C-alpha positions as CSV (number, residue, x, y, z in Angstrom):
1,X,2.7,-75.2,172.0
2,X,0.7,-73.7,169.3
3,X,-3.0,-74.9,167.8
4,X,-3.5,-73.7,164.3
5,X,-6.4,-74.3,162.5
6,X,-6.3,-75.6,158.6
7,X,-10.3,-74.3,158.1
8,X,-11.3,-75.3,154.6
9,X,-14.7,-75.3,152.0
10,X,-14.8,-78.0,150.5
11,X,-15.7,-78.2,146.5
12,X,-18.8,-76.9,145.4
13,X,-19.1,-78.5,141.8
14,X,-17.7,-82.0,140.7
15,X,-14.2,-81.3,139.5
16,X,-13.4,-81.4,135.7
17,X,-12.4,-84.8,135.2
18,X,-8.8,-85.5,133.8
19,X,-8.6,-86.4,129.8
20,X,-6.9,-89.6,130.6
21,X,-9.8,-90.6,132.8
22,X,-12.3,-89.2,130.8
23,X,-10.9,-91.4,127.3
24,X,-10.7,-94.8,129.9
25,X,-15.0,-94.1,131.3
26,X,-15.4,-93.9,127.3
27,X,-13.1,-96.9,126.6
28,X,-14.7,-98.8,129.8
29,X,-18.8,-97.4,128.4
30,X,-18.5,-98.6,124.8
31,X,-17.4,-101.7,125.7
32,X,-20.0,-102.9,128.0
33,X,-21.7,-101.7,125.3
34,X,-20.8,-105.1,122.8
35,X,-21.9,-107.4,125.3
36,X,-24.9,-105.8,126.9
37,X,-28.2,-107.5,127.2
38,X,-30.9,-106.5,124.4
39,X,-33.8,-105.2,125.7
40,X,-37.5,-105.5,124.3
41,X,-39.0,-102.1,121.8
42,X,-41.9,-101.6,124.5
43,X,-39.8,-101.5,127.4
44,X,-37.5,-98.8,125.7
45,X,-40.1,-96.5,124.8
46,X,-41.7,-97.1,127.7
47,X,-38.7,-95.4,129.7
48,X,-38.1,-92.6,127.4
49,X,-41.3,-91.5,128.2
50,X,-40.8,-91.0,131.6
51,X,-40.4,-87.8,132.6
52,X,-42.0,-85.8,129.8
53,X,-45.3,-84.8,132.1
54,X,-46.3,-81.4,132.8
55,X,-43.6,-81.6,135.4
56,X,-40.7,-81.7,133.4
57,X,-38.4,-79.6,134.3
58,X,-35.5,-77.8,132.5
59,X,-32.3,-77.7,134.4
60,X,-29.2,-75.1,133.5
61,X,-26.2,-75.4,135.6
62,X,-24.4,-72.5,137.0
63,X,-21.3,-71.7,135.5
64,X,-18.2,-73.2,137.3
65,X,-16.4,-69.5,136.8
66,X,-17.6,-66.7,139.0
67,X,-17.0,-63.1,139.1
68,X,-14.8,-64.2,141.9
69,X,-12.3,-66.1,139.9
70,X,-12.6,-63.8,137.1
71,X,-11.5,-60.8,139.4
72,X,-9.2,-63.0,141.2
73,X,-10.9,-61.8,144.4
74,X,-9.2,-64.1,147.4
75,X,-11.4,-62.9,150.2
76,X,-14.4,-64.6,148.4
77,X,-15.4,-68.5,149.0
78,X,-17.0,-68.2,145.7
79,X,-14.1,-68.7,143.1
80,X,-12.4,-71.8,142.7
81,X,-15.4,-74.2,142.9
82,X,-14.3,-77.1,142.2
83,X,-11.3,-76.8,144.6
84,X,-10.4,-77.1,148.5
85,X,-10.4,-73.1,149.7
86,X,-8.0,-73.1,152.8
87,X,-8.5,-69.8,155.4
88,X,-5.0,-67.5,156.0
89,X,-4.6,-64.6,158.2
90,X,-2.4,-61.7,157.5
91,X,-1.4,-60.0,161.1
92,X,1.0,-60.8,164.4
93,X,1.4,-64.6,164.5
94,X,3.3,-66.5,167.5
95,X,6.8,-67.0,166.8
96,X,7.5,-63.7,164.9
97,X,8.6,-60.5,165.8
98,X,5.5,-58.0,166.9
99,X,4.5,-55.8,164.9
100,X,5.9,-57.6,161.5
101,X,2.4,-59.4,160.5
102,X,2.7,-62.5,158.1
103,X,0.2,-64.8,156.4
104,X,-0.6,-67.2,158.8
105,X,-3.5,-69.8,160.1
106,X,-5.9,-69.4,163.1
107,X,-4.0,-70.3,166.0
108,X,-3.8,-69.8,169.9
109,X,-1.5,-70.9,172.6
110,X,-2.2,-74.1,174.5
111,X,-2.1,-72.3,177.8
112,X,-5.6,-73.3,180.3
113,X,-7.9,-75.4,177.6
114,X,-8.6,-78.8,178.8
115,X,-7.3,-80.2,175.5
116,X,-5.7,-79.1,172.4
117,X,-8.6,-79.7,170.5
118,X,-10.3,-77.1,172.4
119,X,-7.2,-74.6,171.7
120,X,-7.9,-75.3,168.3
121,X,-11.7,-75.4,168.4
122,X,-11.1,-71.4,170.6
123,X,-8.4,-69.9,168.2
124,X,-11.0,-70.7,165.1
125,X,-14.0,-68.8,167.6
126,X,-11.7,-66.2,168.1
127,X,-11.3,-65.1,164.3
128,X,-15.5,-66.3,163.0
129,X,-16.7,-65.7,166.1
130,X,-19.6,-68.7,165.6
131,X,-18.3,-72.3,165.4
132,X,-21.9,-73.7,164.2
133,X,-21.2,-73.5,160.7
134,X,-17.5,-75.5,160.9
135,X,-17.1,-79.4,161.8
136,X,-13.7,-79.9,163.0
137,X,-12.5,-83.7,161.8
138,X,-11.4,-85.6,164.6
139,X,-10.1,-85.4,167.9
140,X,-6.6,-85.7,167.0
141,X,-4.3,-82.8,164.9
142,X,-3.7,-83.8,161.3
143,X,0.0,-83.1,162.4
144,X,2.9,-80.8,163.5
145,X,5.6,-78.9,163.2
146,X,8.6,-77.7,165.5
147,X,9.0,-74.9,164.8
148,X,13.1,-73.7,166.3
149,X,14.0,-70.0,167.0
150,X,14.7,-67.9,164.3
151,X,17.6,-65.9,163.1
152,X,15.9,-62.4,164.2
153,X,14.8,-64.7,167.2
154,X,17.7,-66.6,168.5
155,X,16.5,-65.5,172.2
156,X,13.2,-67.7,172.0
157,X,12.5,-70.6,172.8
158,X,11.3,-73.6,170.3
159,X,7.7,-74.7,169.9
160,X,5.4,-77.0,168.5
161,X,2.5,-76.2,166.1
162,X,-0.1,-78.7,165.9
163,X,-2.7,-78.2,163.3
164,X,-6.4,-79.8,163.0
165,X,-8.6,-79.7,160.1
166,X,-11.4,-77.8,160.4
167,X,-14.3,-77.8,157.5
168,X,-17.3,-75.4,156.4
169,X,-20.6,-76.4,156.7
170,X,-23.7,-75.3,155.1
171,X,-23.0,-71.6,154.4
172,X,-21.2,-69.8,151.3
173,X,-20.3,-67.1,153.8
174,X,-18.3,-66.5,156.6
175,X,-17.6,-63.7,158.9
176,X,-13.7,-63.2,159.3
177,X,-12.9,-60.6,162.3
178,X,-9.7,-60.0,160.1
179,X,-8.1,-56.6,158.1
180,X,-6.4,-58.7,155.7
181,X,-7.7,-62.5,155.1
182,X,-7.6,-64.7,151.6
183,X,-9.1,-68.1,150.6
184,X,-6.2,-69.8,148.6
185,X,-6.1,-73.6,147.4
186,X,-3.5,-76.2,148.2
187,X,-1.2,-74.6,145.3
188,X,-1.3,-70.9,146.3
189,X,-1.2,-71.9,150.0
190,X,2.0,-73.3,149.5
191,X,3.5,-70.3,147.8
192,X,2.8,-68.2,151.4
193,X,4.9,-71.1,153.1
194,X,7.9,-71.5,151.1
195,X,10.1,-72.7,154.2
196,X,7.1,-75.8,155.1
197,X,6.3,-76.5,151.4
198,X,7.1,-80.3,151.3
199,X,5.9,-81.2,154.3
200,X,1.9,-79.1,154.0
201,X,2.0,-80.6,150.4
202,X,2.6,-84.1,152.3
203,X,-0.1,-83.1,155.0
204,X,-2.6,-81.8,152.9
205,X,-4.3,-83.9,150.8
206,X,-6.7,-82.1,148.0
């Protein structure tokens, strides 16, 4: 058994509203306006005066498109701010020939750990070094895949890969102990695993 970690960064900004949803919200607002209660003019003037004192602050929203988006820097967490990002590593993975690196999730073979969940925590800790800015969602795995022997490794035994979800908490920078890694959206992630695309599409809800 292998414990793999789906390590995700949650959206930083509110995703753009779908045009259909926006149109419905506009319609609903205008419909409610037809039947809204008419308030006294004095009340409306008082409400308009709120926030116009010396403490008023002009709010300027940060740009949704960052420098990492412009340069397509997939090693940065400062990209695709309205999407979830997932960590992938490039290197040797269990079930693949040694010396032939592939893209994979943080993982560890289950051996002496108390539980499979502890094994998943150990797998992630070996990659980022510190779990203080992480949160594991639940104790049970979110899914698993049975991995039969490949054509190149017909002598290897089949195994099961269990996925645990963990999230980045209260930080915008994570030190990854791997030479090559990427933070990718769900759509980008599926391109790295074409053989498991259908299953991962169902397992990852975003």
